[in-house]
Structures are given as C-alpha cells and as structure tokens.
Short mmCIF file of C-alpha atoms in Angstrom, two decimals:
data_model
loop_
_atom_site.label_atom_id
_atom_site.label_comp_id
_atom_site.label_asym_id
_atom_site.label_seq_id
_atom_site.Cartn_x
_atom_site.Cartn_y
_atom_site.Cartn_z
CA UNK A 155 93.60 96.14 125.34
CA UNK A 156 90.76 95.12 123.08
CA UNK A 157 92.02 94.19 119.61
CA UNK A 158 90.78 92.97 116.25
CA UNK A 159 92.93 90.69 114.11
CA UNK A 160 93.36 90.79 110.36
CA UNK A 161 92.84 87.12 109.59
CA UNK A 162 93.58 85.20 106.40
CA UNK A 163 93.60 81.71 107.88
CA UNK A 164 97.28 81.34 107.06
CA UNK A 165 100.19 80.73 109.42
CA UNK A 166 101.26 84.33 109.96
CA UNK A 167 97.94 85.91 110.90
CA UNK A 168 97.08 82.93 113.10
CA UNK A 169 100.44 82.85 114.88
CA UNK A 170 100.28 86.64 115.41
CA UNK A 171 96.96 86.15 117.23
CA UNK A 172 98.53 83.39 119.32
CA UNK A 173 101.41 85.65 120.38
CA UNK A 174 99.07 88.56 121.17
CA UNK A 175 96.91 86.34 123.37
CA UNK A 176 100.02 84.97 125.08
CA UNK A 177 100.88 88.59 125.96
CA UNK A 178 97.45 89.07 127.53
CA UNK A 179 95.65 90.99 124.77
CA UNK A 180 91.97 90.33 124.21
CA UNK A 181 91.07 89.51 120.62
CA UNK A 182 87.41 90.39 120.25
CA UNK A 183 87.00 89.84 116.51
CA UNK A 184 88.63 88.58 113.34
CA UNK A 185 88.52 90.64 110.17
CA UNK A 186 88.83 88.84 106.84
CA UNK A 187 88.84 90.36 103.38
CA UNK A 188 87.68 88.15 100.54
CA UNK A 189 89.12 89.37 97.26
CA UNK A 190 87.58 88.59 93.88
CA UNK A 191 91.06 89.04 92.44
CA UNK A 192 93.10 85.89 93.12
CA UNK A 193 96.26 87.95 92.54
CA UNK A 194 95.44 90.67 95.06
CA UNK A 195 98.40 92.85 96.09
CA UNK A 196 97.22 93.03 99.70
CA UNK A 197 95.25 89.94 100.55
CA UNK A 198 95.79 86.20 100.85
CA UNK A 199 93.27 84.44 98.61
CA UNK A 200 93.71 80.61 98.48
CA UNK A 201 90.94 78.87 100.48
CA UNK A 202 90.01 82.23 102.03
CA UNK A 203 86.34 81.21 102.19
CA UNK A 204 87.25 78.66 104.87
CA UNK A 205 88.04 81.37 107.43
CA UNK A 206 84.50 80.90 108.77
CA UNK A 207 85.33 77.35 109.89
CA UNK A 208 88.65 78.50 111.35
CA UNK A 209 86.89 81.31 113.24
CA UNK A 210 84.44 78.78 114.68
CA UNK A 211 87.38 76.63 115.77
CA UNK A 212 88.96 79.69 117.40
CA UNK A 213 85.69 80.74 119.03
CA UNK A 214 86.18 84.36 117.91
CA UNK A 215 83.54 86.37 115.99
CA UNK A 216 84.38 86.95 112.33
CA UNK A 217 83.70 90.01 110.18
CA UNK A 218 83.97 89.35 106.44
CA UNK A 219 84.20 92.06 103.81
CA UNK A 220 84.53 91.59 100.08
CA UNK A 221 86.70 93.56 97.68
CA UNK A 222 87.24 93.59 93.93
CA UNK A 223 90.94 93.36 94.74
CA UNK A 224 92.04 96.35 92.68
CA UNK A 225 95.43 97.77 93.64
CA UNK A 226 95.20 100.55 96.23
CA UNK A 227 91.39 100.86 96.03
CA UNK A 228 91.17 97.56 97.94
CA UNK A 229 92.63 99.51 100.85
CA UNK A 230 89.39 101.48 101.07
CA UNK A 231 87.54 98.19 101.58
CA UNK A 232 90.02 97.23 104.30
CA UNK A 233 89.54 100.58 106.02
CA UNK A 234 85.77 100.13 105.90
CA UNK A 235 86.12 96.64 107.44
CA UNK A 236 88.30 97.90 110.29
CA UNK A 237 85.94 100.81 110.84
CA UNK A 238 83.06 98.33 111.20
CA UNK A 239 85.06 96.30 113.73
CA UNK A 240 85.78 99.44 115.73
CA UNK A 241 82.08 100.34 115.76
CA UNK A 242 80.81 96.83 116.59
CA UNK A 243 83.48 95.60 119.00
CA UNK A 244 85.10 98.78 120.27
CA UNK A 245 88.54 97.64 119.20
CA UNK A 246 91.47 99.85 120.15
CA UNK A 247 93.95 98.29 117.78
CA UNK A 248 94.68 95.77 115.05
CA UNK A 249 96.95 92.71 115.01
CA UNK A 250 98.60 91.82 111.71
CA UNK A 251 100.80 88.94 110.61
CA UNK A 252 103.18 91.18 108.69
CA UNK A 253 106.79 90.00 108.82
CA UNK A 254 108.75 92.20 106.44
CA UNK A 255 106.36 93.47 103.79
CA UNK A 256 106.55 97.24 104.09
CA UNK A 257 103.94 97.46 101.31
CA UNK A 258 101.34 95.84 103.57
CA UNK A 259 102.54 97.14 106.94
CA UNK A 260 102.77 100.79 105.90
CA UNK A 261 99.32 100.80 104.37
CA UNK A 262 97.70 99.16 107.39
CA UNK A 263 99.51 101.58 109.71
CA UNK A 264 98.14 104.49 107.67
CA UNK A 265 94.58 103.15 108.03
CA UNK A 266 95.08 102.74 111.80
CA UNK A 267 96.36 106.31 112.05
CA UNK A 268 93.27 107.53 110.20
CA UNK A 269 90.98 105.59 112.55
CA UNK A 270 93.02 106.53 115.64
CA UNK A 271 93.76 102.96 116.71
CA UNK A 272 97.00 101.05 117.37
CA UNK A 273 98.68 98.61 114.98
CA UNK A 274 100.54 95.57 116.35
CA UNK A 275 102.83 93.42 114.22
CA UNK A 276 104.08 90.67 116.59
CA UNK A 277 106.08 88.94 113.84
CA UNK A 278 107.73 92.05 112.42
CA UNK A 279 111.33 91.37 111.33
CA UNK A 280 111.31 87.93 112.94
CA UNK A 281 113.98 85.62 111.57
CA UNK A 282 112.00 83.40 109.25
CA UNK A 283 113.51 79.98 109.88
CA UNK A 284 113.00 80.73 113.57
CA UNK A 285 109.35 81.46 112.79
CA UNK A 286 108.96 78.06 111.10
CA UNK A 287 110.57 76.38 114.12
CA UNK A 288 108.22 78.26 116.46
CA UNK A 289 105.20 77.04 114.51
CA UNK A 290 106.38 73.44 114.83
CA UNK A 291 107.26 73.74 118.51
CA UNK A 292 103.89 75.31 119.30
CA UNK A 293 102.06 72.52 117.47
CA UNK A 294 100.62 74.53 114.59
CA UNK A 295 99.43 72.20 111.82
CA UNK A 296 99.94 74.17 108.63
CA UNK A 297 99.73 73.12 104.97
CA UNK A 298 100.80 74.84 101.76
CA UNK A 299 97.86 76.02 99.62
CA UNK A 300 99.67 77.96 96.90
CA UNK A 301 103.08 77.87 95.23
CA UNK A 302 104.05 80.71 92.93
CA UNK A 303 107.81 80.90 92.48
CA UNK A 304 110.25 78.70 90.58
CA UNK A 305 111.26 76.01 91.45
CA UNK A 306 108.21 75.51 93.68
CA UNK A 307 105.58 73.57 91.77
CA UNK A 308 102.26 71.79 92.37
CA UNK A 309 104.03 68.99 94.25
CA UNK A 310 104.45 71.44 97.15
CA UNK A 311 100.71 71.82 97.62
CA UNK A 312 99.39 70.14 100.79
CA UNK A 313 102.89 69.76 102.23
CA UNK A 314 102.91 70.31 105.97
CA UNK A 315 105.27 72.79 107.56
CA UNK A 316 107.44 70.45 109.56
CA UNK A 317 111.14 69.78 109.89
CA UNK A 318 111.18 67.96 106.55
CA UNK A 319 109.72 71.11 104.97
CA UNK A 320 112.49 73.22 106.53
CA UNK A 321 115.05 70.72 105.25
CA UNK A 322 113.64 71.05 101.72
CA UNK A 323 113.13 74.84 101.66
CA UNK A 324 116.58 75.72 103.05
CA UNK A 325 118.58 74.85 99.89
CA UNK A 326 115.97 76.65 97.74
CA UNK A 327 116.43 79.72 99.91
CA UNK A 328 120.18 79.53 99.47
CA UNK A 329 120.13 78.87 95.71
CA UNK A 330 117.03 80.73 94.49
CA UNK A 331 116.41 83.20 97.36
CA UNK A 332 113.01 81.60 98.05
CA UNK A 333 111.75 83.29 101.19
CA UNK A 334 111.45 80.50 103.80
CA UNK A 335 108.25 82.01 105.21
CA UNK A 336 106.75 82.78 101.80
CA UNK A 337 106.77 86.48 102.63
CA UNK A 338 107.39 87.40 99.01
CA UNK A 339 104.30 85.49 97.87
CA UNK A 340 106.35 82.39 97.02
CA UNK A 341 103.76 80.26 98.81
CA UNK A 342 100.61 80.58 100.92
CA UNK A 343 99.41 78.48 103.82
CA UNK A 344 96.32 77.28 105.68
CA UNK A 345 96.13 76.44 109.39
CA UNK A 346 94.32 73.20 110.15
CA UNK A 347 95.00 73.14 113.87
CA UNK A 348 96.80 75.02 116.63
CA UNK A 349 96.60 75.34 120.44
CA UNK A 350 93.83 77.98 120.12
CA UNK A 351 91.47 75.75 118.08
CA UNK A 352 88.72 74.01 120.03
CA UNK A 353 88.75 71.29 117.39
CA UNK A 354 91.24 70.73 114.59
CA UNK A 355 90.15 70.73 110.96
CA UNK A 356 90.74 67.95 108.46
CA UNK A 357 91.05 68.26 104.71
CA UNK A 358 88.12 66.44 103.11
CA UNK A 359 88.75 67.39 99.49
CA UNK A 360 91.04 69.55 97.38
CA UNK A 361 90.83 71.32 94.03
CA UNK A 362 94.07 72.36 92.34
CA UNK A 363 94.28 75.07 89.69
CA UNK A 364 97.59 75.71 87.89
CA UNK A 365 98.42 78.63 85.62
CA UNK A 366 102.03 78.62 84.42
CA UNK A 367 104.11 78.84 87.63
CA UNK A 368 101.15 79.68 89.84
CA UNK A 369 99.57 76.69 91.59
CA UNK A 370 96.66 77.02 94.02
CA UNK A 371 94.81 74.49 96.13
CA UNK A 372 91.31 75.17 97.39
CA UNK A 373 90.49 72.94 100.34
CA UNK A 374 87.24 71.58 101.71
CA UNK A 375 87.60 71.08 105.44
CA UNK A 376 85.51 69.62 108.20
#
C-alpha cells in the first residue's frame, strides 16, 4: 500500500515510519505542517523547519504546508495538505505517530474518512517505557527540544533518549505523572539519526527560549 506519513521530525512520527516500512508499506511522501503558533494544539513546533534536512536524510519527498495554528481551523490546513499528497503521490493512507492522544487521532481519522483513505497508527496504545527501549535498541538518536511540565526545566534540553534518560524520567513519572514518552506535551524531541537515514545529522548550534515553565530549543543541524 502506498502511504504518506505525517512527519514532525520527532521520535514518534519517525519511529512510526520505521515500523510501517518494516511491515512492507511504501512511504511515498512526508507531510509536515509548520505552525506559526508555537503552542499549537495539533502540531509539534520546536525545530520544525529542520524537517527538510531530515527528509533529505530519509530520501523521501517532503510536502510542507503552513498554518496559523488556530485551534480546530488548523485541521483544515492539515486536510488540505493530505489532499495535496493524495493528488500528487496517489497515497491510499496516512501513517501517524499517535500513541494515546485521542484529540489528535480522532481528528486525523475524521480527515481520512472525508478523503476516503486509511489511517495507520503503529504506536497506538504502546506501553511508553517499552517505546523508549525500542528506540534505543533500534539505534534511534533522539534529543529533547522542548520541556514544558514541572519539574522538567531547561537542563533537559539536548538530553539524548538513552538508558540514563529512562532512569531519570521514571521517578518523575511515578511522582509527578510525567508521561515517559512526552505524549501529554511534557517534552518534544528531534531525531538526529536512525537506521533509515542515509547520513546522520549533527547539532551545529542551538537557541534556547524560555517562558515560565516552557523551554524550547531550536537547533541548527548539518
């Protein structure tokens, strides 16, 4: 089946593509939405402009659409982007990195129903510490690019998801209910390398912006 992938450059959308390809699906394009609202309800925003370099590393064509990032109306921009992918690449379905967010999954499913295409969520309801272990075992190099829930602070930016990360996040999950995969928006991630990349990316520079408990890191990669 010929699929498009909703792609943010973070761990979940990238790992979902990896699993789909492992199952034999053909991913003919990536679809990224760049929101002008850094606090978009639907879309990942830290370092989102670097999806072009990640798409080059993946060797998959990228479609980029912009949105103002206004609640609910941004869904119309997403629908338009998927419609374009269907027209240009003949996709029969969409891959998402949704894990347990019914807000996102239900809205994407509705768009797919409207466009008469399938919706695949390879990570849906996956146990989240198991997901982190899978990323490590499959040699995904992932760094934190946003932290937005107490007690996570700016010191978490640029941390790699590795076994030390799991060791540190586990007590915060137990004490503060921090979602270990960041599914509640507690943190966001950026993939620097994985088995699908032709060449890994390196961080050349960073810019950190903090606003109260919200800390974001924009990366320059090469």
